[in-house]
Each structure stands twice: as structure tokens, then as C-alpha cells.
JSON list of C-alpha atoms in Angstrom, two decimals:
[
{"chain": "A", "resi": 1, "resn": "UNK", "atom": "CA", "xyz": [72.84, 293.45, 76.98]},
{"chain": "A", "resi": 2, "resn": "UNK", "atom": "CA", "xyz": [75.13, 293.64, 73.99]},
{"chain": "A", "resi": 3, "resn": "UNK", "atom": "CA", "xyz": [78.89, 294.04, 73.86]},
{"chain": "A", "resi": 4, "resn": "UNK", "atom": "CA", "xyz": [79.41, 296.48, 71.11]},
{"chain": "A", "resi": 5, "resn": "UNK", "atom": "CA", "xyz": [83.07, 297.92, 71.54]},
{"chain": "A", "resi": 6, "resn": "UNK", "atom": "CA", "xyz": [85.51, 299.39, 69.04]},
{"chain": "A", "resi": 7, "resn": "UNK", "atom": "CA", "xyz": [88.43, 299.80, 71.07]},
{"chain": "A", "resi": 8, "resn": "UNK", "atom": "CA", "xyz": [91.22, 296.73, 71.63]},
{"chain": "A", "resi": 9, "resn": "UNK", "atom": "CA", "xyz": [90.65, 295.26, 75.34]},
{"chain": "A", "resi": 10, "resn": "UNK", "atom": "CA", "xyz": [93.74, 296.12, 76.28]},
{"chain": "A", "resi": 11, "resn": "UNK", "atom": "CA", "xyz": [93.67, 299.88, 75.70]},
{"chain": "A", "resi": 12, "resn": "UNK", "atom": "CA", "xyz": [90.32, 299.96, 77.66]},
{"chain": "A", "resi": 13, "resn": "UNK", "atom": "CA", "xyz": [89.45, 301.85, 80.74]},
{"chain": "A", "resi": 14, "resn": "UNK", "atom": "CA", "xyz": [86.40, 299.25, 81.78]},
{"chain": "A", "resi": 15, "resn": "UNK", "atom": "CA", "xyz": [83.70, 300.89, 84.00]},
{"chain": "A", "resi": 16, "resn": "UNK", "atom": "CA", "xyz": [82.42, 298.25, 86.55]},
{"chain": "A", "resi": 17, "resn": "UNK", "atom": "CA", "xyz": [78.94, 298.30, 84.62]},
{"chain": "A", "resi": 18, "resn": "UNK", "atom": "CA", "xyz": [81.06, 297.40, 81.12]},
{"chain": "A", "resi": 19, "resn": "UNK", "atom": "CA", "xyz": [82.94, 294.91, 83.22]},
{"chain": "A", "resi": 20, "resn": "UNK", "atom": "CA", "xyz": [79.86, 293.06, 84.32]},
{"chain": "A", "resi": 21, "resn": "UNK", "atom": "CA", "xyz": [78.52, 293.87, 80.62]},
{"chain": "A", "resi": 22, "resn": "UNK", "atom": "CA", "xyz": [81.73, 292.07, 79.66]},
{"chain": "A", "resi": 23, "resn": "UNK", "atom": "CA", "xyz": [81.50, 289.23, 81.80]},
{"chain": "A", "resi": 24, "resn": "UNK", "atom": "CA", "xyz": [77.94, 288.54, 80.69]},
{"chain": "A", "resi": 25, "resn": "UNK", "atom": "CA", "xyz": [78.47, 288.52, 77.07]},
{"chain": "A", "resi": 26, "resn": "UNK", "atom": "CA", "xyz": [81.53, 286.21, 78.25]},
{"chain": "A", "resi": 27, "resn": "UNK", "atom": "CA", "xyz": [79.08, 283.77, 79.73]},
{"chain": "A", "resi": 28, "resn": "UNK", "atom": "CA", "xyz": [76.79, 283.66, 76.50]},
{"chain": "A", "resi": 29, "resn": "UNK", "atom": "CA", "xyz": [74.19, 285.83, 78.41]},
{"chain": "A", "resi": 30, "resn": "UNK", "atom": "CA", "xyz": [74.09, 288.59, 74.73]},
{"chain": "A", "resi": 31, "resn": "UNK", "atom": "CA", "xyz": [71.05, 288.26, 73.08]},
{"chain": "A", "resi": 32, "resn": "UNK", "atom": "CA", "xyz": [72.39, 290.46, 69.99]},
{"chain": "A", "resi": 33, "resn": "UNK", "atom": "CA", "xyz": [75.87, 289.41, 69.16]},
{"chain": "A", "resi": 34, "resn": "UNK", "atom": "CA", "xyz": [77.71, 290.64, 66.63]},
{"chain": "A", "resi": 35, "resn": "UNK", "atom": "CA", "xyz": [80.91, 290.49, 64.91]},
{"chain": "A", "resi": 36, "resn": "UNK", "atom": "CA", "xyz": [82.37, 293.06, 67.11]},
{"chain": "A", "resi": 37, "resn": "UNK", "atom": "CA", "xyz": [81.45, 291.26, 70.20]},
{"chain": "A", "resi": 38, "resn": "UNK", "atom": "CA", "xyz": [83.07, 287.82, 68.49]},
{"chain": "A", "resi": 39, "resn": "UNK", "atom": "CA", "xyz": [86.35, 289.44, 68.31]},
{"chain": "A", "resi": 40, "resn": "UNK", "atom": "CA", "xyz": [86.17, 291.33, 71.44]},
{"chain": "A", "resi": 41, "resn": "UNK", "atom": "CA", "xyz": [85.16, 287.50, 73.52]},
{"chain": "A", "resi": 42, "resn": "UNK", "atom": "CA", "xyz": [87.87, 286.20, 71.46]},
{"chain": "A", "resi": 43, "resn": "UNK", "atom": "CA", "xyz": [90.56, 288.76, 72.65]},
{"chain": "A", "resi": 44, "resn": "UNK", "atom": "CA", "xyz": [89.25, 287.55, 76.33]},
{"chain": "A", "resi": 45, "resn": "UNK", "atom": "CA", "xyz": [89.63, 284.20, 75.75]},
{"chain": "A", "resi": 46, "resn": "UNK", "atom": "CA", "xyz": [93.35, 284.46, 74.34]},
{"chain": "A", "resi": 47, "resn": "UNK", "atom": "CA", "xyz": [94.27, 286.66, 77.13]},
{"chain": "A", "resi": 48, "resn": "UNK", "atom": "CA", "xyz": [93.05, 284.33, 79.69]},
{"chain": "A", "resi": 49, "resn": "UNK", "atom": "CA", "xyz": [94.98, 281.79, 77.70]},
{"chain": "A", "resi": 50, "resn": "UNK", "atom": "CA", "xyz": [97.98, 283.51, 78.26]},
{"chain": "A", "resi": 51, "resn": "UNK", "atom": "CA", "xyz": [97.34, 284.07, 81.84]},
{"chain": "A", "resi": 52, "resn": "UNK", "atom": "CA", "xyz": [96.93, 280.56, 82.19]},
{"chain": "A", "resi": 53, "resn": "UNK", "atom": "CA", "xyz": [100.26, 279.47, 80.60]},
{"chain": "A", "resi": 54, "resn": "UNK", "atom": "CA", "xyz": [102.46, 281.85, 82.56]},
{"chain": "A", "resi": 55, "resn": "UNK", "atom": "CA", "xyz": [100.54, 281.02, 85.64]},
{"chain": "A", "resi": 56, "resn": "UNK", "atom": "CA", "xyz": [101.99, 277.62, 85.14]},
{"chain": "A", "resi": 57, "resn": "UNK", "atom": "CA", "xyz": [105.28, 278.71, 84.20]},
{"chain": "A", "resi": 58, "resn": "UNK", "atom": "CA", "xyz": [105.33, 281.18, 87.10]},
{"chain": "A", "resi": 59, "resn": "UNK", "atom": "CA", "xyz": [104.43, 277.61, 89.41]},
{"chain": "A", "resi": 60, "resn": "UNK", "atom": "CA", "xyz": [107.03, 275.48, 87.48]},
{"chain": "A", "resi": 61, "resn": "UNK", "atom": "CA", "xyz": [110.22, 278.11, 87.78]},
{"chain": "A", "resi": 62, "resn": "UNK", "atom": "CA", "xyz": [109.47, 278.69, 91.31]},
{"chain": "A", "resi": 63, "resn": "UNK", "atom": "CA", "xyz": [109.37, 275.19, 91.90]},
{"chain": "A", "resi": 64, "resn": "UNK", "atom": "CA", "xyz": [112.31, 274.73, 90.52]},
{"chain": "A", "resi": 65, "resn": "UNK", "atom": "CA", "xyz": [113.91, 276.93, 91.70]},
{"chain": "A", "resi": 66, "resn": "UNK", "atom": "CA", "xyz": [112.61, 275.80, 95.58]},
{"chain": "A", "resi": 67, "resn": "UNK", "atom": "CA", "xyz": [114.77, 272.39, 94.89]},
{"chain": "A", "resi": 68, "resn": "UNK", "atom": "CA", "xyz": [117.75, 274.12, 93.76]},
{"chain": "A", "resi": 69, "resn": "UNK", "atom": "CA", "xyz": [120.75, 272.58, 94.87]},
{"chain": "A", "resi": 70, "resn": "UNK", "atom": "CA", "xyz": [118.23, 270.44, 97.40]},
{"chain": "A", "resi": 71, "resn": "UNK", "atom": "CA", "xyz": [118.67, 266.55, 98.03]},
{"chain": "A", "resi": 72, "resn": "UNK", "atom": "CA", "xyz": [115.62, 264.80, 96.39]},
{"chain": "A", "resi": 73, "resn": "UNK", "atom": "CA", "xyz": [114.96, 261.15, 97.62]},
{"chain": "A", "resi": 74, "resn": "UNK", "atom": "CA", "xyz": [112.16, 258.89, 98.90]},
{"chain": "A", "resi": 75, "resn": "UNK", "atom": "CA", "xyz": [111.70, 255.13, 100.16]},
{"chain": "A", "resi": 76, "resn": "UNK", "atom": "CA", "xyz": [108.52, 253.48, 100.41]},
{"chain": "A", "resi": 77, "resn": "UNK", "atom": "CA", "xyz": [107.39, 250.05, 101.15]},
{"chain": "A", "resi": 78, "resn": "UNK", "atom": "CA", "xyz": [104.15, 248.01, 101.19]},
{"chain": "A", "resi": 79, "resn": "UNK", "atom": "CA", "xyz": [102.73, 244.85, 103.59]},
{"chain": "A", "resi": 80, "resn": "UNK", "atom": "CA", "xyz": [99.52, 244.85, 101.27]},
{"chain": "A", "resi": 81, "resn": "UNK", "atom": "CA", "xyz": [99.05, 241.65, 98.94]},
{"chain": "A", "resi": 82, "resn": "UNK", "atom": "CA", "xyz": [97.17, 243.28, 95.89]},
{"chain": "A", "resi": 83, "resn": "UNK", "atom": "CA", "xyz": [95.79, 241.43, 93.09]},
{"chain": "A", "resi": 84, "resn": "UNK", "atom": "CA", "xyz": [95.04, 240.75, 90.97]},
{"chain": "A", "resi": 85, "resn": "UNK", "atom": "CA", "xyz": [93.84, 243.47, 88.62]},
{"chain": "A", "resi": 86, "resn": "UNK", "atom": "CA", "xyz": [92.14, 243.51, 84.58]},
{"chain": "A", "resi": 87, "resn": "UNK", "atom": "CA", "xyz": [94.47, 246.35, 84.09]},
{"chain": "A", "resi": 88, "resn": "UNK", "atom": "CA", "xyz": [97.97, 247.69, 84.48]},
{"chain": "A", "resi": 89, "resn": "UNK", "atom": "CA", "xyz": [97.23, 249.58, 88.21]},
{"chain": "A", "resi": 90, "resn": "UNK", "atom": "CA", "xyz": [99.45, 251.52, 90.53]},
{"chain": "A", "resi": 91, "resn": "UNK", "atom": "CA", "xyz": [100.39, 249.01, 93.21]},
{"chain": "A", "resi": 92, "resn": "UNK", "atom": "CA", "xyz": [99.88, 251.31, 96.66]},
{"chain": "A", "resi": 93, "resn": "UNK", "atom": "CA", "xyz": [102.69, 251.83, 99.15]},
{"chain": "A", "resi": 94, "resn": "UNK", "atom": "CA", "xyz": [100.90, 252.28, 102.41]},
{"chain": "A", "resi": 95, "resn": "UNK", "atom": "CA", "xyz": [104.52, 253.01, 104.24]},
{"chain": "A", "resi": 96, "resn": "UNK", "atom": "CA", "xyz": [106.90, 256.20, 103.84]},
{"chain": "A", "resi": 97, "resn": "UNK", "atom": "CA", "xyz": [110.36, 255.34, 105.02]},
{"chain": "A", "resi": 98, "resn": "UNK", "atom": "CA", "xyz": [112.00, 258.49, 103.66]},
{"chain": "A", "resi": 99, "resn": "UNK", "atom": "CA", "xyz": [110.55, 261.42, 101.68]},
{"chain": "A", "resi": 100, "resn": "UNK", "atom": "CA", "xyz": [113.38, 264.30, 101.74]},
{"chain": "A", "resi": 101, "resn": "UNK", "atom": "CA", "xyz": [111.99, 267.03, 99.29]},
{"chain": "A", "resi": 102, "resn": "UNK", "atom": "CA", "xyz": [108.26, 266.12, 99.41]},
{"chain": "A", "resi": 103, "resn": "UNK", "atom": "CA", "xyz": [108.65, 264.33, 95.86]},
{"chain": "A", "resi": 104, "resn": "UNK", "atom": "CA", "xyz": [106.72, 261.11, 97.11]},
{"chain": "A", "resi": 105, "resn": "UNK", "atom": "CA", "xyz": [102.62, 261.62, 96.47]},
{"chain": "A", "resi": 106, "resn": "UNK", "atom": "CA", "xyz": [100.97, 259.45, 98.65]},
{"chain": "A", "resi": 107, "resn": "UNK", "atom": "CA", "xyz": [97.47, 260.21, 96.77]},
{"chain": "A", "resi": 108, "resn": "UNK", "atom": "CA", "xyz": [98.76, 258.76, 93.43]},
{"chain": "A", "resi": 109, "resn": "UNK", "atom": "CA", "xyz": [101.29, 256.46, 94.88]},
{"chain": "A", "resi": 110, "resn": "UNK", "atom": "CA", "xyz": [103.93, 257.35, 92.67]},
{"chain": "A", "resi": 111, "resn": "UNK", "atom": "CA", "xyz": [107.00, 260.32, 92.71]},
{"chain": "A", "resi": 112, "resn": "UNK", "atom": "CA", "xyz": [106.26, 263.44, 91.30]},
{"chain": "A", "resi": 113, "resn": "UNK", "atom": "CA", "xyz": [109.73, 265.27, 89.97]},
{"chain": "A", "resi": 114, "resn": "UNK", "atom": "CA", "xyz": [109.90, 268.39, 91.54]},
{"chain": "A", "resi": 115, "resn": "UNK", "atom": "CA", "xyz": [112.83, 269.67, 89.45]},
{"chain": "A", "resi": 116, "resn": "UNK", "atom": "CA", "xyz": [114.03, 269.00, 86.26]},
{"chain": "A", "resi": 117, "resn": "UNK", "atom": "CA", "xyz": [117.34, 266.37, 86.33]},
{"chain": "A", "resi": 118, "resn": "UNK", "atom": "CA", "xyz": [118.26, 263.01, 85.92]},
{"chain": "A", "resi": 119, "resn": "UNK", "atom": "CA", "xyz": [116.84, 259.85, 88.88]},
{"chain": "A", "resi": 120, "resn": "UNK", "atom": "CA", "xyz": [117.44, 256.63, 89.35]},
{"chain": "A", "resi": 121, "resn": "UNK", "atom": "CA", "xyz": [114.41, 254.24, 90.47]},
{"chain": "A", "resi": 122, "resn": "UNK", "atom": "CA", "xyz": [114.71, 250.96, 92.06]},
{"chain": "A", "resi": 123, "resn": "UNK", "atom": "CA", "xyz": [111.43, 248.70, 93.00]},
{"chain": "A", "resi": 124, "resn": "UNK", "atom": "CA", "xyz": [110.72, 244.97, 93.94]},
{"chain": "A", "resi": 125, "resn": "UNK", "atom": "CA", "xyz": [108.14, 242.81, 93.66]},
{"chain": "A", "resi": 126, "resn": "UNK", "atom": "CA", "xyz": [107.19, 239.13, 95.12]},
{"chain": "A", "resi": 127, "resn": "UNK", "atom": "CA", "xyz": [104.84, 236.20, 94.29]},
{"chain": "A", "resi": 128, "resn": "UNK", "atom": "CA", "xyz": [104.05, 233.27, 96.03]},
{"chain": "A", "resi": 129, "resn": "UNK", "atom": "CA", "xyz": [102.00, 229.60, 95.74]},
{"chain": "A", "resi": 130, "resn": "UNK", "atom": "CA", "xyz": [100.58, 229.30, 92.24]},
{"chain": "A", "resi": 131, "resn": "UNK", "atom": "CA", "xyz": [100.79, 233.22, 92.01]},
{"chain": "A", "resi": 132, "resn": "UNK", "atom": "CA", "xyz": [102.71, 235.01, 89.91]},
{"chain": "A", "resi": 133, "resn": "UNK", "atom": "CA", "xyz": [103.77, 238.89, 89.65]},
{"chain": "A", "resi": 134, "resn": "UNK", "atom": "CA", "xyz": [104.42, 240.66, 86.52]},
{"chain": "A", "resi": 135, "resn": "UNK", "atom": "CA", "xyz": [104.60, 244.33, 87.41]},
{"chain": "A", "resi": 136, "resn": "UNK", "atom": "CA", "xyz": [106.65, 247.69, 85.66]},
{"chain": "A", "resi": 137, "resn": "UNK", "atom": "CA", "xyz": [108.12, 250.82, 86.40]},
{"chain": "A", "resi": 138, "resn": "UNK", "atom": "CA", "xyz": [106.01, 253.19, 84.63]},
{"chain": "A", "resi": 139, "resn": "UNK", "atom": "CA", "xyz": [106.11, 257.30, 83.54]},
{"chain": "A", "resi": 140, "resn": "UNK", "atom": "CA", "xyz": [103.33, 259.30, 83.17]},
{"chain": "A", "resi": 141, "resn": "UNK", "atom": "CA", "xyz": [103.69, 262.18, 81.03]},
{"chain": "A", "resi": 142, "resn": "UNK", "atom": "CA", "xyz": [100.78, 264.66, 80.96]},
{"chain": "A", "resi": 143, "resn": "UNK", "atom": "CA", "xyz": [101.70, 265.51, 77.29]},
{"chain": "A", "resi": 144, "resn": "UNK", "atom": "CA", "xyz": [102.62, 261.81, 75.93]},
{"chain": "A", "resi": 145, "resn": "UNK", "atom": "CA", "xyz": [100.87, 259.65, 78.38]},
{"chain": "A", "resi": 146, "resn": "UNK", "atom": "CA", "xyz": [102.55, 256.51, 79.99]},
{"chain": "A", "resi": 147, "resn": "UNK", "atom": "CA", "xyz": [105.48, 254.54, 78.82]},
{"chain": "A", "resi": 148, "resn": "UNK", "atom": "CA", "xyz": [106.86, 251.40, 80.48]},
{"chain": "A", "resi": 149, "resn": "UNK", "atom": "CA", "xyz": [110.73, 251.75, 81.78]},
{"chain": "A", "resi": 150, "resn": "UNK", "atom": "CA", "xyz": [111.50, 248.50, 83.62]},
{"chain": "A", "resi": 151, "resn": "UNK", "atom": "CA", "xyz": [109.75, 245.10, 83.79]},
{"chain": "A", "resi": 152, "resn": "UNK", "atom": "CA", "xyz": [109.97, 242.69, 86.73]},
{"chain": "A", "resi": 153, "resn": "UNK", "atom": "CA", "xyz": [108.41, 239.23, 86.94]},
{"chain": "A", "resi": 154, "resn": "UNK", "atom": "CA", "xyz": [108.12, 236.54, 88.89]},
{"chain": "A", "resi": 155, "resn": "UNK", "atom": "CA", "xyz": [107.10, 232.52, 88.23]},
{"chain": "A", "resi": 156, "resn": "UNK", "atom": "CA", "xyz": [104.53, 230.76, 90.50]},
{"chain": "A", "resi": 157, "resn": "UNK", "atom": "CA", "xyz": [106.81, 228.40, 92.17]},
{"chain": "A", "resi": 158, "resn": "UNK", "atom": "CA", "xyz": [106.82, 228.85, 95.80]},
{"chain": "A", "resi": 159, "resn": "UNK", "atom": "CA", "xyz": [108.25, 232.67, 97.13]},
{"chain": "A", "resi": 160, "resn": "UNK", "atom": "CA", "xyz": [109.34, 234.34, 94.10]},
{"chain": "A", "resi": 161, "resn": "UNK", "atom": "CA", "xyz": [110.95, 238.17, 93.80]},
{"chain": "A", "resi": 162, "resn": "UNK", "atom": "CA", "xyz": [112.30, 239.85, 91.14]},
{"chain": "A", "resi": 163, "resn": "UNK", "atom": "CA", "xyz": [113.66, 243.58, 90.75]},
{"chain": "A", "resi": 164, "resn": "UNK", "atom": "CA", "xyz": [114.78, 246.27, 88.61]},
{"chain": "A", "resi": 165, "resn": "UNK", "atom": "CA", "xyz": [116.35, 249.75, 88.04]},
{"chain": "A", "resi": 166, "resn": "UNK", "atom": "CA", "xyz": [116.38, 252.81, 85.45]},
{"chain": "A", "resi": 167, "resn": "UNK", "atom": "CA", "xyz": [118.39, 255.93, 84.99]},
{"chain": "A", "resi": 168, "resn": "UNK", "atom": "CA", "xyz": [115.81, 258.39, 83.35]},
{"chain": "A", "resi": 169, "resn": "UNK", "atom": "CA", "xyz": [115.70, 262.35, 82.94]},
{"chain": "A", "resi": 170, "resn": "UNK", "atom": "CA", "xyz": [112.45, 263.75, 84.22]},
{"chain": "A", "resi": 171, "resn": "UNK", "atom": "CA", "xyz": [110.84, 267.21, 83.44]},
{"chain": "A", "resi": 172, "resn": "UNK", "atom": "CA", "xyz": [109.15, 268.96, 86.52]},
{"chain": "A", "resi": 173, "resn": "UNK", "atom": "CA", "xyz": [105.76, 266.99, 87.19]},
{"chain": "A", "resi": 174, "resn": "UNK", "atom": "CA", "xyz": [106.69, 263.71, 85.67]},
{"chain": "A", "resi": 175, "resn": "UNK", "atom": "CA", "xyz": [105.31, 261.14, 87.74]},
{"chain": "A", "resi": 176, "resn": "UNK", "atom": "CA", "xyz": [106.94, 258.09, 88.04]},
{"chain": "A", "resi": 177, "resn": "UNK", "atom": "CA", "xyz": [104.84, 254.91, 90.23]},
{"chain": "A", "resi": 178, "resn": "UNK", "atom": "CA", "xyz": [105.03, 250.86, 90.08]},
{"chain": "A", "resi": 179, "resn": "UNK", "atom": "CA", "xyz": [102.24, 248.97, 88.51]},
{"chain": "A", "resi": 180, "resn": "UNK", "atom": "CA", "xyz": [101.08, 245.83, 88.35]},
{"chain": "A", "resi": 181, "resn": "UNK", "atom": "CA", "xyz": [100.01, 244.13, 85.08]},
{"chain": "A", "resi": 182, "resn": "UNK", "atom": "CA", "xyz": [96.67, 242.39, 84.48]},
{"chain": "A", "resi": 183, "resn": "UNK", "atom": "CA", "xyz": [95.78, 238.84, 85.95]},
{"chain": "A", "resi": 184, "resn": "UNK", "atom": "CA", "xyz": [99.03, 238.99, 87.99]},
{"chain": "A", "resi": 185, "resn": "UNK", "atom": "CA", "xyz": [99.29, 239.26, 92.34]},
{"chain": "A", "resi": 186, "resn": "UNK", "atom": "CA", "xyz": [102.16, 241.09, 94.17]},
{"chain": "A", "resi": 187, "resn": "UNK", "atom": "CA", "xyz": [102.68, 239.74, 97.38]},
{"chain": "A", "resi": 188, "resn": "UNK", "atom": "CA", "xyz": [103.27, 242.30, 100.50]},
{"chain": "A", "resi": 189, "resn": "UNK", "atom": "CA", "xyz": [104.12, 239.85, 103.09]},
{"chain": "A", "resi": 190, "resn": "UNK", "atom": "CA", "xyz": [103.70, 236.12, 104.04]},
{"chain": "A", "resi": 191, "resn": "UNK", "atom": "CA", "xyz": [101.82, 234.65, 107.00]},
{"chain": "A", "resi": 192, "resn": "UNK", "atom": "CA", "xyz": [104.82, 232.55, 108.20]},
{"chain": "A", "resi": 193, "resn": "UNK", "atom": "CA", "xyz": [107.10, 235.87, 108.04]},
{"chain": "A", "resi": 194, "resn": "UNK", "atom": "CA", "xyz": [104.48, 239.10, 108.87]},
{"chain": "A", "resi": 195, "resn": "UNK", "atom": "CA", "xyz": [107.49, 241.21, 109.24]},
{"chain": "A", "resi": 196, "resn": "UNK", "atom": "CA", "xyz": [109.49, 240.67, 106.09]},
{"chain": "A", "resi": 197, "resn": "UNK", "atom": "CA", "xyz": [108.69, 243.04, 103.43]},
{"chain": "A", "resi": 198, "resn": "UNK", "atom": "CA", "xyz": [108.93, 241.94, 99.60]},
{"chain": "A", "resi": 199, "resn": "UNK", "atom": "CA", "xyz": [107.64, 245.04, 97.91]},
{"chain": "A", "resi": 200, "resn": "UNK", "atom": "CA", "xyz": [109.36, 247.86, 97.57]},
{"chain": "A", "resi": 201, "resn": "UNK", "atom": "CA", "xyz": [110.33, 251.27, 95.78]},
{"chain": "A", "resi": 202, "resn": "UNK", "atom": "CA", "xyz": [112.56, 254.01, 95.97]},
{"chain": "A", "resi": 203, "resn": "UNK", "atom": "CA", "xyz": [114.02, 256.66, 94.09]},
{"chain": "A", "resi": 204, "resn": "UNK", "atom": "CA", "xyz": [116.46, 259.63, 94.07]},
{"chain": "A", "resi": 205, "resn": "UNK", "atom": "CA", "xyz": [117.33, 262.78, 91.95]},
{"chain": "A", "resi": 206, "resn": "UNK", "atom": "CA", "xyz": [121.18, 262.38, 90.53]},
{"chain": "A", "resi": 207, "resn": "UNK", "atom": "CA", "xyz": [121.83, 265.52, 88.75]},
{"chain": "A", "resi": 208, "resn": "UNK", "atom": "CA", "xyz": [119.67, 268.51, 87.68]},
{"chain": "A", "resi": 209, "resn": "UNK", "atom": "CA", "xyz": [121.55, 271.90, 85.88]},
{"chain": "A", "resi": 210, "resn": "UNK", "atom": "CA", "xyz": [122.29, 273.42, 89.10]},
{"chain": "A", "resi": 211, "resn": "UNK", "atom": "CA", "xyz": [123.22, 270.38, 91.41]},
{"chain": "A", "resi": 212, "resn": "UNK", "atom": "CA", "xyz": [125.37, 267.32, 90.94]},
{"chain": "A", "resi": 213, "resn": "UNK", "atom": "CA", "xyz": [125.29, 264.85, 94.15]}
]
């Protein structure tokens, strides 16, 4: 099969045999190729580029536009002691208190911004006995990859907990999560008090263009 064409793919009338002519030069199945054919797979590939990219734009604005004007919060808390790790790891939060908007994704423990705007993020973290607990809020951007926004840390001298806060503006899909830094422990609870809870996080949209709480 070869995928000689002289007409622009956009212009074309495509038979169902050219189609499936198409689609196997697409897969590399030509055993002739030729210049024409280059340019022609080319074309295909750009325009399923393009599909692609307002796909996700089409998934993005409706998003958006879904949270419009819509109160964005979550609370989660953990009884798990974790640690300690070899590298900076989301610390899980095994308990939803609160997750108006659907933000909170329990798969990657973190919050996923569902609109662009402006949050605020408060967690808390505990050590105990000759423990200590160094842990961060972190960001994960898919285009810049992960930057540190708030540090909280605890000595190793009996029932420690520390906590902190940040104001940051998130684009849609931002994910923001807690994690815990290498050869530290974050305590969930203590035997002598199984119901207090020392770890924490919780978070809230403030603003976005269309909404101001």
C-alpha cells in the first residue's frame, strides 16, 4: 500500500478504502514511501495535534466554567503514623471531613484546582519520642514541576507539632498535597490519646475572576 496523494488533507473527500489506506501508512505499514506521503503523515500528525490541544482547552473552559461562582473547599485529616521515607513523599490523608466542589483527589492525596483563582492552604504536622517531622506544602505544576511553598518542622523532644499557611494563585489542574521530607516521621495519633488527631490539611479557593467570597 502506498499513500501517494496530491491534494491537501483537508480538501479531501476520503473513500473508506483511502481512509484505511491512510491509516496504514499512518501506522508505518507503506512499504514505498515517498515524499508525498511524508508531508501528507505530517499534515495528520499536526492536525491531530491540534485536536489534542483544543480537546484540552474544550475540558479546561468547561471546567471552569462548572465552578463559576461555586464555593471550593476541602478538610482532610490522617490517624496514620508514616515514616519515615528516602524521599520527599505525599503524606496520605485516609479521612475526608469536607470536600465541597470535588477539588480533594483522594488517589494523589493532594487538591487539584478546579478553577483558576487565588487559595489559601493550611496543614499540620506532629512528632513524637526521638522522632522528628520535617514536612512541606508542595505544588506540582505539570509544566514546571514541584516547588516547595511552606515548611513545617518539628524537634524530637517528646509530642512536637508545628504548622503553616500560604496564599497562592493556582491555574486549573495545579495540584497542591503535603509531603514529608526524607529520614523524618509524621505522627497520626498517639497510643495514650487514639482519638486526637495531629495531622492535618485543608484548603479553600478565595477569589477567582468571576467570584470573590
Amino acid at each position: 500500500v502506498t499513500c501517494n496523494s496530491h491534494l491537501s488533507i483537508r480538501n479531501m473527500k476520503v473513500s473508506p478504502f483511502v481512509f484505511v489506506a491512510l491509516m496504514l501508512c499512518f501506522n508505518g505499514a507503506s512499504l514505498k514511501p515517498t515524499s508525498e506521503d511524508d508531508l501528507l503523515l505530517a499534515e495528520v500528525r499536526s492536525m491531530m495535534r491540534e485536536t489534542d490541544t483544543l480537546q484540552q482547552y474544550s475540558d479546561s473552559l468547561e471546567k471552569s466554567i462548572k465552578h463559576e461562582g461555586q464555593p471550593v473547599f476541602f478538610s482532610v485529616t490522617s490517624y496514620l503514623n508514616f515514616g519515615p521515607v528516602t524521599v520527599d513523599t505525599v503524606i496520605p490523608f485516609e479521612n475526608t471531613e469536607a470536600n465541597v466542589g470535588g477539588a480533594w483527589n483522594s488517589v494523589l492525596n493532594g487538591f487539584q484546582a478546579p478553577v483558576n483563582g487565588s487559595y489559601i492552604f493550611i496543614a499540620s504536622v506532629a512528632s513524637s519520642n526521638n522522632n522528628r517531622c520535617t514536612a512541606t506544602i508542595t505544588l506540582t505544576d505539570l509544566e514546571t514541576g514541584s516547588k516547595r511553598l511552606a515548611t513545617m518542622r518539628t524537634s524530637n523532644d517528646g509530642i512536637m507539632g508545628d504548622s503553616n499557611s500560604v496564599i497562592i494563585d493556582l491555574k486549573i489542574s495545579d495540584l497542591v498535597s503535603v509531603q514529608l521530607n526524607p529520614d523524618t516521621n509524621n505522627l497520626g495519633e498517639t497510643q495514650s490519646s487514639p482519638d486526637e488527631i495531629f495531622s492535618t490539611f485543608t484548603g479553600m479557593l478565595l477569589s477567582n475572576p468571576g467570584t470573590y467570597l
